[in-house]
Coordinates of N, CA and C in Angstrom, one line a residue:
X140 N 174.3 231.2 -66.6 CA 175.5 231.4 -66.1 C 176.8 231.6 -66.9
X141 N 177.7 232.2 -66.8 CA 178.8 232.4 -67.7 C 179.8 231.8 -66.5
X142 N 181.2 230.8 -67.7 CA 182.0 230.9 -66.4 C 181.8 229.4 -65.8
X143 N 182.5 229.1 -64.6 CA 182.4 227.7 -63.8 C 182.4 228.4 -62.3
X144 N 181.5 227.3 -61.7 CA 181.5 227.6 -60.2 C 182.7 227.2 -59.5
X145 N 183.3 228.0 -58.8 CA 184.9 227.9 -58.1 C 184.3 227.4 -56.5
X146 N 185.1 226.4 -55.9 CA 185.3 226.9 -54.2 C 186.6 226.8 -53.7
X147 N 186.9 227.7 -52.9 CA 188.1 227.5 -52.6 C 187.7 227.8 -51.1
X148 N 188.9 227.4 -50.1 CA 189.0 227.3 -48.6 C 189.8 227.1 -48.0
X149 N 190.1 227.7 -46.9 CA 191.1 227.5 -46.2 C 190.9 226.9 -44.6
X150 N 191.0 226.0 -43.5 CA 191.1 225.2 -42.4 C 191.9 225.4 -41.3
X151 N 192.0 225.8 -40.3 CA 193.2 225.8 -39.6 C 192.5 226.0 -38.0
X152 N 193.5 225.0 -37.1 CA 193.0 225.3 -35.8 C 194.2 224.7 -34.9
X153 N 194.3 226.0 -33.9 CA 195.8 226.3 -33.0 C 195.9 226.1 -31.9
X154 N 196.4 225.5 -31.0 CA 196.4 225.4 -29.4 C 197.1 226.6 -29.0
X155 N 196.1 227.4 -27.9 CA 196.4 228.4 -27.0 C 198.0 228.5 -26.5
X156 N 198.4 229.6 -26.1 CA 199.4 229.5 -25.6 C 199.4 228.7 -24.2
X157 N 198.0 229.6 -23.2 CA 197.7 228.9 -22.3 C 198.2 227.4 -21.9
X158 N 197.0 226.8 -23.5 CA 197.2 225.3 -22.9 C 198.2 224.7 -23.7
X159 N 199.4 225.3 -23.8 CA 200.7 224.7 -24.5 C 201.6 224.7 -23.2
X160 N 201.1 226.0 -22.0 CA 202.0 225.4 -21.0 C 201.9 224.7 -20.1
X161 N 200.5 224.5 -19.9 CA 199.8 223.2 -18.9 C 199.9 222.1 -19.9
X162 N 200.1 221.8 -21.0 CA 199.8 220.7 -21.6 C 198.7 220.0 -21.8
X163 N 197.7 221.1 -21.6 CA 196.2 220.8 -22.3 C 196.1 220.5 -23.5
X164 N 195.7 219.9 -24.2 CA 195.5 219.2 -25.5 C 194.2 220.6 -26.4
X165 N 194.3 221.0 -27.4 CA 193.4 221.7 -28.0 C 192.4 221.3 -27.9
X166 N 191.4 222.2 -27.7 CA 190.1 221.9 -26.8 C 189.1 222.2 -28.4
X167 N 189.7 223.4 -29.3 CA 189.2 222.9 -30.9 C 188.7 222.0 -31.6
X168 N 187.9 222.1 -32.3 CA 188.4 221.0 -33.2 C 187.3 221.6 -34.8
X169 N 187.6 221.4 -36.1 CA 186.9 221.4 -37.4 C 186.6 220.5 -38.4
X170 N 185.9 220.4 -39.0 CA 185.4 219.6 -40.2 C 185.0 220.2 -41.4
X171 N 185.7 220.1 -42.8 CA 185.6 220.7 -43.8 C 185.4 219.6 -44.5
X172 N 184.5 219.3 -45.5 CA 184.4 218.1 -46.9 C 183.4 218.7 -48.1
X173 N 183.8 218.4 -48.8 CA 183.5 218.8 -49.9 C 182.9 217.3 -50.8
X174 N 181.3 217.3 -50.6 CA 180.9 215.8 -50.9 C 180.2 215.5 -52.4
X175 N 180.4 216.2 -53.4 CA 179.8 216.1 -54.5 C 178.2 217.0 -54.7
X176 N 177.5 216.4 -54.1 CA 176.0 217.1 -54.0 C 176.1 218.4 -52.6
X177 N 176.9 218.6 -51.7 CA 176.9 219.4 -50.6 C 178.5 219.6 -50.4
X178 N 178.5 220.5 -49.9 CA 179.7 221.0 -49.3 C 179.1 221.3 -47.6
X179 N 180.0 220.7 -46.3 CA 179.9 221.0 -45.0 C 181.0 221.0 -44.4
X180 N 181.0 222.4 -43.6 CA 181.9 223.1 -42.7 C 181.4 223.2 -41.2
X181 N 182.5 223.1 -40.4 CA 182.3 223.2 -39.0 C 183.0 223.4 -38.2
X182 N 183.0 224.6 -37.1 CA 184.3 224.9 -35.9 C 183.4 224.5 -34.5
X183 N 184.3 224.1 -33.7 CA 183.5 223.5 -32.3 C 184.8 224.1 -31.3
X184 N 184.2 224.6 -29.8 CA 185.0 224.9 -29.3 C 184.7 224.2 -27.7
X185 N 185.6 223.1 -27.4 CA 185.0 222.6 -26.2 C 185.3 223.7 -25.0
X186 N 184.0 223.5 -24.0 CA 184.0 223.8 -22.5 C 185.3 223.8 -21.8
X187 N 186.1 225.0 -21.6 CA 187.7 224.7 -20.9 C 187.0 224.6 -19.6
X188 N 186.1 224.5 -18.8 CA 186.2 223.9 -17.6 C 185.7 222.5 -17.5
X189 N 185.5 221.9 -18.9 CA 185.1 220.5 -19.1 C 186.5 219.2 -19.1
X190 N 186.2 218.5 -18.3 CA 187.9 217.8 -18.5 C 187.4 216.7 -19.8
X191 N 186.4 216.5 -20.2 CA 186.5 216.3 -21.4 C 186.3 217.2 -22.8
X192 N 186.2 218.2 -23.1 CA 186.0 219.1 -23.9 C 186.0 218.7 -25.3
X193 N 188.0 218.4 -25.5 CA 188.0 218.3 -26.9 C 187.2 216.7 -27.1
X194 N 187.0 216.0 -26.6 CA 186.2 215.2 -26.6 C 184.8 215.3 -27.3
X195 N 184.2 216.3 -26.5 CA 182.7 216.7 -27.4 C 183.0 217.5 -28.1
X196 N 183.8 218.4 -28.7 CA 184.4 219.1 -30.0 C 184.3 218.1 -31.1
X197 N 185.2 217.1 -31.0 CA 185.6 216.1 -31.9 C 184.5 215.7 -32.3
X198 N 183.4 215.3 -31.7 CA 182.5 214.2 -32.0 C 181.3 215.3 -32.2
X199 N 181.1 216.3 -31.8 CA 180.0 217.3 -32.7 C 180.3 217.6 -34.0
X200 N 181.5 217.7 -34.3 CA 181.9 218.3 -35.6 C 181.5 217.0 -36.7
X201 N 181.6 215.9 -36.0 CA 181.5 214.9 -37.0 C 180.2 214.3 -37.0
X202 N 179.4 214.3 -35.7 CA 177.6 214.6 -35.7 C 177.0 215.1 -37.1
X203 N 177.3 216.9 -37.2 CA 177.2 218.0 -38.0 C 177.5 217.0 -39.3
X204 N 178.5 216.5 -39.6 CA 178.9 216.2 -41.2 C 178.0 214.9 -41.3
X205 N 177.5 214.1 -40.6 CA 176.8 212.9 -40.9 C 175.3 213.5 -40.8
X206 N 174.9 215.0 -39.9 CA 173.6 215.0 -40.0 C 173.0 215.6 -41.1
X207 N 174.2 216.5 -42.2 CA 174.1 217.4 -43.4 C 174.0 216.0 -44.1
X208 N 174.5 215.2 -44.3 CA 174.5 214.0 -45.5 C 173.0 213.4 -45.0
X209 N 172.4 213.6 -44.0 CA 171.2 212.7 -43.9 C 169.9 213.7 -44.0
X210 N 170.6 214.9 -43.9 CA 169.5 216.3 -44.5 C 169.5 216.2 -46.0
X211 N 170.9 215.7 -46.6 CA 170.7 216.1 -48.0 C 170.1 215.0 -48.7
X212 N 170.5 213.9 -48.5 CA 169.8 212.6 -48.8 C 168.0 212.8 -48.4
X213 N 167.2 213.5 -47.6 CA 166.0 213.7 -47.5 C 165.7 212.8 -46.1
X214 N 166.6 212.6 -45.7 CA 166.1 211.6 -44.2 C 165.8 212.2 -43.1
X215 N 165.8 213.8 -43.8 CA 165.7 214.7 -41.9 C 165.2 215.7 -42.8
X216 N 164.2 216.3 -41.7 CA 163.4 217.7 -42.3 C 164.5 218.7 -41.3
X217 N 164.2 220.3 -42.2 CA 165.4 221.0 -41.4 C 165.0 221.4 -39.9
X218 N 163.7 220.8 -39.2 CA 163.5 221.3 -38.1 C 163.9 220.2 -37.3
X219 N 164.5 219.0 -37.8 CA 165.5 217.9 -36.7 C 166.2 217.9 -37.3
X220 N 167.3 218.7 -37.8 CA 168.7 218.9 -37.6 C 169.3 218.8 -36.7
X221 N 168.7 219.6 -35.7 CA 169.2 220.2 -34.5 C 169.2 219.0 -33.5
X222 N 168.1 218.6 -33.1 CA 168.4 217.3 -32.7 C 169.0 216.3 -33.0
X223 N 169.2 215.9 -34.2 CA 169.9 214.8 -35.1 C 171.4 214.8 -34.7
X224 N 171.8 216.3 -34.3 CA 173.4 216.6 -34.3 C 173.5 216.0 -32.9
X225 N 172.6 216.9 -31.9 CA 172.6 216.6 -30.7 C 172.5 215.1 -30.3
X226 N 171.9 214.3 -30.8 CA 172.1 213.0 -30.8 C 172.9 212.0 -31.1
X227 N 173.7 212.3 -32.2 CA 174.6 212.0 -32.4 C 176.4 212.2 -31.7
X228 N 175.9 213.7 -31.4 CA 177.0 213.7 -30.8 C 177.2 213.3 -29.2
X229 N 176.1 213.2 -28.3 CA 176.2 212.3 -27.2 C 176.3 211.0 -27.6
X230 N 176.1 210.4 -28.6 CA 176.5 208.6 -28.6 C 177.8 209.0 -29.1
X231 N 178.5 209.9 -29.7 CA 179.7 209.5 -29.7 C 180.9 210.2 -28.2
X232 N 180.3 210.5 -27.5 CA 181.0 210.5 -26.3 C 181.0 209.7 -25.6
X233 N 182.0 208.9 -24.9 CA 181.7 208.0 -24.0 C 180.3 208.0 -23.1
X234 N 179.8 207.2 -22.4 CA 178.8 208.0 -21.5 C 179.4 208.4 -19.8
X235 N 180.4 207.9 -19.7 CA 180.8 208.3 -18.4 C 181.7 209.9 -18.6
X236 N 181.8 210.0 -19.7 CA 182.1 211.3 -19.9 C 181.5 212.8 -20.4
X237 N 180.3 211.8 -20.6 CA 179.2 213.3 -21.3 C 178.9 214.2 -20.6
X238 N 179.0 214.2 -19.2 CA 178.7 215.4 -18.3 C 180.1 216.1 -17.8
X239 N 181.0 216.1 -19.1 CA 182.0 216.9 -18.9 C 182.9 217.2 -20.1
X240 N 181.7 217.1 -21.0 CA 182.2 217.2 -22.8 C 181.5 218.1 -23.2
X241 N 181.0 219.1 -22.6 CA 180.5 220.5 -23.3 C 181.2 221.0 -24.2
X242 N 180.5 221.5 -25.6 CA 181.0 222.5 -26.7 C 180.5 223.1 -27.1
X243 N 180.9 224.2 -27.9 CA 180.0 225.1 -28.9 C 180.2 224.8 -30.1
X244 N 179.3 225.0 -31.1 CA 179.3 224.7 -32.5 C 178.6 225.5 -33.7
X245 N 179.7 225.8 -34.8 CA 178.9 226.6 -36.0 C 178.9 225.8 -36.7
X246 N 177.5 225.7 -37.4 CA 178.4 224.9 -38.9 C 177.3 225.8 -40.5
X247 N 178.2 225.4 -41.5 CA 177.3 225.3 -42.7 C 177.3 224.7 -43.8
X248 N 176.0 224.6 -44.2 CA 176.2 223.5 -45.3 C 175.6 223.9 -47.0
X249 N 176.2 224.2 -47.5 CA 176.2 224.5 -49.2 C 175.6 223.2 -50.0
X250 N 174.2 223.3 -50.1 CA 173.5 222.4 -50.9 C 173.3 222.6 -52.6
X251 N 174.0 222.5 -53.5 CA 174.8 222.8 -54.4 C 174.3 224.1 -54.7
X252 N 173.0 224.8 -55.9 CA 172.3 225.6 -55.9 C 170.8 226.2 -55.4
X253 N 170.6 224.9 -54.5 CA 169.3 225.1 -53.6 C 169.5 226.0 -52.3
X254 N 170.3 226.0 -51.4 CA 170.8 226.2 -50.4 C 171.6 226.6 -49.5
X255 N 171.5 227.5 -48.3 CA 173.1 227.3 -47.8 C 172.0 227.4 -46.2
X256 N 172.9 226.1 -45.6 CA 172.1 226.2 -44.1 C 173.5 226.4 -43.2
X257 N 173.1 227.3 -42.1 CA 173.8 227.7 -41.0 C 173.1 227.2 -39.7
X258 N 174.4 226.8 -38.6 CA 173.5 226.7 -37.6 C 174.7 226.8 -36.4
X259 N 174.2 227.3 -35.3 CA 175.1 227.6 -34.2 C 174.6 227.5 -32.7
X260 N 175.1 226.9 -31.9 CA 174.9 226.9 -30.5 C 176.4 227.6 -29.5
X261 N 176.1 228.1 -28.6 CA 176.7 228.8 -28.1 C 178.1 230.0 -28.9
X262 N 179.0 230.3 -28.2 CA 179.6 231.5 -29.1 C 180.2 231.0 -30.0
X263 N 181.4 232.3 -30.2 CA 181.7 231.8 -31.5 C 181.1 233.2 -32.6
X264 N 181.9 233.2 -33.8 CA 181.6 234.1 -34.7 C 180.9 233.5 -36.2
X265 N 179.9 233.8 -36.7 CA 179.8 233.6 -38.3 C 179.1 234.7 -38.7
X266 N 179.7 234.6 -40.2 CA 179.4 235.4 -41.2 C 179.2 235.1 -42.6
X267 N 177.9 235.3 -43.3 CA 177.5 234.6 -44.4 C 177.2 235.5 -45.4
X268 N 177.5 235.5 -46.6 CA 176.9 236.6 -47.2 C 176.3 235.8 -49.1
X269 N 175.3 236.1 -49.2 CA 175.3 235.5 -50.4 C 175.1 236.6 -51.6
X270 N 176.1 236.6 -52.7 CA 176.0 237.6 -53.6 C 176.3 239.0 -53.3
X271 N 177.2 239.0 -52.2 CA 177.6 240.2 -51.2 C 176.8 240.7 -50.5
X272 N 175.5 240.2 -50.2 CA 174.5 240.3 -48.9 C 174.8 239.5 -48.0
X273 N 174.8 240.0 -46.9 CA 175.0 239.7 -45.5 C 174.1 238.8 -45.5
X274 N 173.7 237.8 -45.1 CA 172.4 236.7 -44.8 C 172.3 236.3 -43.2
X275 N 173.5 236.4 -42.6 CA 173.5 235.4 -41.2 C 174.8 236.4 -40.6
X276 N 174.7 236.9 -39.8 CA 175.7 237.7 -38.8 C 175.2 237.1 -37.5
X277 N 176.5 236.8 -36.7 CA 176.4 236.4 -35.5 C 177.6 236.5 -34.7
X278 N 177.7 236.3 -33.3 CA 179.0 236.6 -32.4 C 178.4 236.5 -31.3
X279 N 179.2 236.4 -30.0 CA 178.9 236.0 -28.9 C 178.1 237.2 -28.2
X280 N 177.2 236.8 -27.6 CA 176.5 237.9 -26.8 C 175.7 238.2 -27.8
X281 N 174.9 237.6 -29.0 CA 174.5 238.3 -30.1 C 173.1 237.9 -30.0
X282 N 172.2 238.4 -29.5 CA 170.5 238.4 -29.3 C 169.9 237.8 -30.6
X283 N 170.3 238.5 -31.5 CA 170.0 238.2 -33.1 C 169.9 236.5 -33.4
X284 N 170.7 236.0 -32.9 CA 171.1 234.5 -33.3 C 170.6 234.1 -31.7
X285 N 170.0 234.6 -30.8 CA 169.2 233.4 -30.3 C 170.6 232.5 -29.7
X286 N 172.0 233.2 -29.3 CA 172.9 232.4 -29.2 C 172.8 232.2 -27.2
X287 N 172.3 231.0 -26.8 CA 172.6 230.9 -25.6 C 173.6 230.0 -24.9
X288 N 173.4 228.6 -24.6 CA 174.2 227.9 -23.9 C 175.1 226.9 -24.8
X289 N 176.1 226.5 -24.3 CA 176.9 225.7 -25.2 C 176.0 224.2 -24.9
X290 N 176.8 223.8 -26.2 CA 176.0 222.2 -26.3 C 176.4 221.2 -25.0
X291 N 175.6 220.4 -24.4 CA 175.7 219.4 -23.5 C 174.9 218.0 -23.8
X292 N 175.8 217.1 -23.6 CA 175.0 215.8 -24.0 C 174.0 215.7 -22.5
X293 N 173.8 216.3 -21.9 CA 173.1 215.9 -20.8 C 171.7 217.1 -20.9
X294 N 171.7 217.7 -21.7 CA 170.7 218.8 -22.4 C 169.8 218.3 -23.2
X295 N 169.5 219.4 -24.0 CA 168.7 219.5 -25.6 C 169.0 220.0 -26.3
X296 N 167.9 220.3 -27.7 CA 168.9 221.3 -28.7 C 167.7 222.6 -28.6
X297 N 167.1 222.7 -27.5 CA 166.7 223.8 -27.6 C 167.2 225.3 -27.9
X298 N 168.9 225.7 -27.6 CA 169.6 226.6 -28.1 C 170.3 226.9 -29.4
X299 N 169.8 225.8 -30.0 CA 170.0 225.9 -31.3 C 170.2 226.9 -32.5
X300 N 170.3 227.7 -33.4 CA 169.7 228.5 -34.2 C 170.3 227.4 -35.5
X301 N 169.2 227.4 -36.2 CA 169.5 226.8 -37.6 C 168.7 227.3 -38.8
X302 N 168.9 228.0 -39.6 CA 168.3 228.8 -40.7 C 168.9 228.4 -42.1
X303 N 167.7 228.2 -42.8 CA 168.2 228.2 -43.9 C 167.8 229.5 -45.3
X304 N 168.7 229.3 -46.4 CA 169.0 230.4 -47.2 C 169.0 230.3 -48.8
X305 N 167.8 230.7 -49.5 CA 167.4 229.7 -50.6 C 168.7 230.7 -51.6
X306 N 168.6 229.6 -52.4 CA 170.2 230.3 -53.5 C 169.9 230.0 -54.8
X307 N 170.4 231.0 -56.0 CA 169.7 230.7 -57.3 C 170.7 230.2 -57.8
X308 N 170.6 230.0 -59.0 CA 171.6 228.8 -59.9 C 173.0 229.9 -60.1
X309 N 174.3 229.3 -59.5 CA 175.8 230.2 -59.9 C 175.6 231.3 -58.8
X310 N 174.7 230.9 -57.5 CA 175.2 232.6 -56.7 C 176.4 232.3 -56.0
X311 N 177.3 233.2 -55.8 CA 178.2 233.1 -54.9 C 178.2 233.4 -53.4
X312 N 178.9 232.8 -52.4 CA 178.6 232.9 -50.9 C 180.4 232.8 -50.8
X313 N 180.4 233.8 -49.7 CA 181.5 233.8 -48.8 C 180.9 233.5 -47.2
X314 N 181.5 232.3 -46.5 CA 181.6 232.4 -45.6 C 182.3 232.1 -44.5
X315 N 182.9 232.9 -43.2 CA 183.4 232.7 -42.6 C 183.1 232.1 -40.8
X316 N 183.3 231.7 -40.4 CA 183.1 230.5 -38.8 C 184.7 230.9 -38.3
X317 N 184.5 230.9 -37.0 CA 185.3 231.3 -35.9 C 185.1 231.2 -34.6
X318 N 186.2 230.4 -33.7 CA 186.1 230.2 -32.4 C 186.1 231.0 -31.5
X319 N 185.7 231.3 -30.1 CA 186.0 232.0 -29.4 C 187.3 232.9 -29.1
X320 N 188.3 232.1 -29.5 CA 189.8 232.8 -29.5 C 190.1 233.9 -30.2
X321 N 189.5 234.0 -31.7 CA 189.0 234.8 -32.6 C 188.1 235.9 -32.2
X322 N 186.9 235.0 -31.9 CA 185.4 236.4 -32.3 C 185.6 237.2 -31.1
X323 N 186.2 237.0 -30.0 CA 186.3 238.1 -29.1 C 186.6 239.2 -29.2
X324 N 187.8 239.1 -30.4 CA 189.0 240.3 -30.6 C 188.2 241.0 -31.9
X325 N 187.3 240.7 -32.3 CA 186.6 241.1 -33.3 C 185.5 242.3 -33.4
X326 N 185.6 243.6 -34.1 CA 185.3 244.7 -33.3 C 183.5 244.5 -33.9
X327 N 182.8 244.7 -32.9 CA 181.1 244.9 -33.3 C 180.9 245.5 -34.3
X328 N 180.4 244.9 -35.5 CA 179.7 245.7 -36.6 C 180.8 245.5 -37.8
X329 N 182.2 244.9 -37.4 CA 183.1 244.8 -38.4 C 183.6 243.5 -38.8
X330 N 182.2 242.7 -38.9 CA 181.9 241.2 -39.0 C 182.9 240.9 -40.4
X331 N 181.8 241.8 -41.1 CA 182.2 241.1 -42.9 C 183.5 241.9 -43.0
X332 N 184.1 243.5 -42.6 CA 185.4 243.4 -42.9 C 186.5 242.1 -42.4
X333 N 185.8 241.7 -41.2 CA 186.8 240.6 -41.1 C 187.1 239.6 -41.9
X334 N 185.6 239.0 -42.5 CA 185.7 238.2 -43.6 C 186.6 238.4 -44.6
X335 N 186.1 239.6 -45.0 CA 187.0 239.7 -46.3 C 188.3 239.7 -46.2
X336 N 189.1 240.3 -44.9 CA 190.9 239.9 -44.6 C 191.0 238.9 -44.7
X337 N 190.2 237.7 -44.0 CA 190.5 236.4 -43.7 C 190.2 235.9 -45.6
X338 N 189.3 236.1 -46.1 CA 189.3 235.8 -47.7 C 190.2 236.1 -48.8
X339 N 191.2 237.2 -48.6 CA 191.7 237.8 -49.3 C 192.9 236.6 -49.5
X340 N 193.3 235.9 -48.1 CA 194.0 235.0 -48.2 C 193.9 234.0 -49.7
X341 N 192.6 233.4 -49.9 CA 192.2 232.6 -51.1 C 192.7 233.0 -52.1
X342 N 192.5 234.6 -52.3 CA 192.9 235.0 -53.6 C 194.3 234.8 -53.8
X343 N 195.3 235.3 -52.7 CA 196.6 235.4 -53.3 C 197.1 234.1 -53.0
X344 N 196.3 232.9 -52.5 CA 197.2 231.4 -52.4 C 196.9 230.7 -52.8
X345 N 197.6 229.8 -53.5 CA 197.3 228.2 -54.2 C 196.3 227.3 -53.5
X346 N 195.9 226.8 -53.8 CA 195.0 226.0 -52.8 C 195.7 225.1 -52.0
X347 N 196.6 225.0 -52.2 CA 197.3 223.9 -50.9 C 198.2 224.8 -50.1
X348 N 198.3 225.8 -49.9 CA 199.0 226.7 -49.5 C 198.2 227.2 -48.3
X349 N 196.7 227.6 -48.6 CA 196.2 228.4 -48.0 C 195.8 227.9 -46.3
X350 N 195.6 226.7 -45.9 CA 195.6 226.1 -44.9 C 196.8 226.7 -44.1
X351 N 198.0 226.6 -44.7 CA 199.1 226.8 -44.0 C 199.3 228.5 -43.4
X352 N 198.8 229.3 -44.5 CA 199.0 230.9 -44.1 C 197.8 231.0 -43.3
X353 N 196.6 230.5 -42.9 CA 195.6 230.5 -42.3 C 196.2 230.0 -41.1
X354 N 197.0 228.9 -40.4 CA 197.3 228.8 -39.4 C 198.5 229.8 -39.2
X355 N 198.9 230.2 -40.1 CA 200.2 231.4 -39.4 C 199.5 232.4 -38.5
X356 N 198.5 233.0 -39.3 CA 198.0 234.1 -39.1 C 197.5 233.8 -37.5
X357 N 196.8 232.8 -37.2 CA 196.2 232.2 -36.2 C 196.9 232.0 -34.9
X358 N 198.1 231.5 -35.1 CA 199.3 231.4 -34.4 C 199.8 232.4 -33.9
X359 N 199.8 234.0 -34.4 CA 200.4 235.1 -34.0 C 198.6 236.2 -33.7
X360 N 197.6 235.9 -33.6 CA 196.3 236.4 -33.8 C 196.6 237.1 -31.9
X361 N 196.3 238.7 -32.1 CA 196.8 239.2 -31.3 C 198.3 239.4 -31.0
X362 N 199.1 240.0 -29.9 CA 200.0 241.1 -30.1 C 201.4 239.6 -29.9
X363 N 201.3 238.4 -29.5 CA 202.4 237.3 -29.2 C 201.7 236.1 -29.2
X364 N 200.4 236.2 -30.2 CA 199.5 234.8 -29.6 C 198.7 235.0 -28.2
X365 N 197.6 234.8 -28.6 CA 196.6 234.7 -27.4 C 196.8 233.3 -26.7
X366 N 196.2 233.2 -25.6 CA 196.0 232.4 -24.6 C 195.1 231.4 -25.2
X367 N 193.8 231.8 -25.9 CA 192.9 230.6 -26.2 C 193.2 230.0 -27.8
X368 N 192.6 228.7 -27.6 CA 192.4 228.1 -28.7 C 192.1 228.6 -30.1
X369 N 192.4 228.6 -30.9 CA 192.2 229.1 -32.6 C 191.5 228.7 -32.8
X370 N 190.2 228.7 -33.8 CA 190.2 227.9 -34.6 C 188.9 228.4 -36.0
X371 N 189.6 228.2 -37.2 CA 188.8 229.3 -38.0 C 188.4 228.3 -39.5
X372 N 187.3 228.6 -40.5 CA 187.5 228.3 -41.9 C 186.5 229.7 -42.4
X373 N 187.8 229.6 -43.5 CA 187.2 230.5 -44.4 C 186.9 229.8 -45.7
X374 N 185.5 230.1 -46.6 CA 184.9 229.4 -47.6 C 184.4 230.7 -48.7
X375 N 184.5 230.8 -50.1 CA 184.2 231.5 -51.3 C 183.7 230.3 -51.8
X376 N 182.4 230.6 -52.6 CA 182.2 229.9 -54.0 C 182.2 230.9 -54.9
X377 N 182.5 231.3 -56.3 CA 182.7 232.1 -56.8 C 182.6 231.9 -58.1
X378 N 182.1 232.4 -59.4 CA 182.2 232.2 -60.4 C 183.5 232.6 -61.4
X379 N 184.3 232.0 -61.9 CA 185.5 232.1 -62.8 C 185.1 231.8 -63.7
X380 N 185.8 232.7 -64.7 CA 185.8 232.8 -66.4 C 186.4 231.4 -66.8

């Protein structure tokens, strides 16, 4: 491999117009971290009818971060990842709030040159490609990804989809993930184009401005900013000269 691998990303979450008017907090959340041996990213969208949805979203993104680290350390098998996230998520919500803290979740974990792991429960959109070839494409009501119910502390992890994709040394990766406030507006079959649109800002913006540029796009998503909370992460790993 010539050159060096370069990781770029942008993360943003904005409160929807309806929640602003009603004084409701943003029920979405996100997490992104580069941890030496792996990079983990996650978006979550709390169930709007649940009083403690924001707590559920906050808990699950941190549960993903901790479970991914445990998986990379060899403490979890692939088959145990969903159960571990579900347990950590429930533990992170006060017991008296658990019945009303439902949330969706999409995550990706890039583990060196070994593998890309993608997980999803509930709606939202995720597009992932390795060396330009799509390996995971999902959106709301997409049977391909077995997306069923949102995560609930009173339920189980049966509705999770968690998949692994092997990497070769120096493989290029693109990941775009977004909650329903974005995904519901994406034309079916145009997920790759949508991911490319957002990835373009990584190329034109210095790293310290990309988050702000993404936030500006999300604020004006739709004609004048839609009612839904909106959260997105765009990530690229490519070889630079």
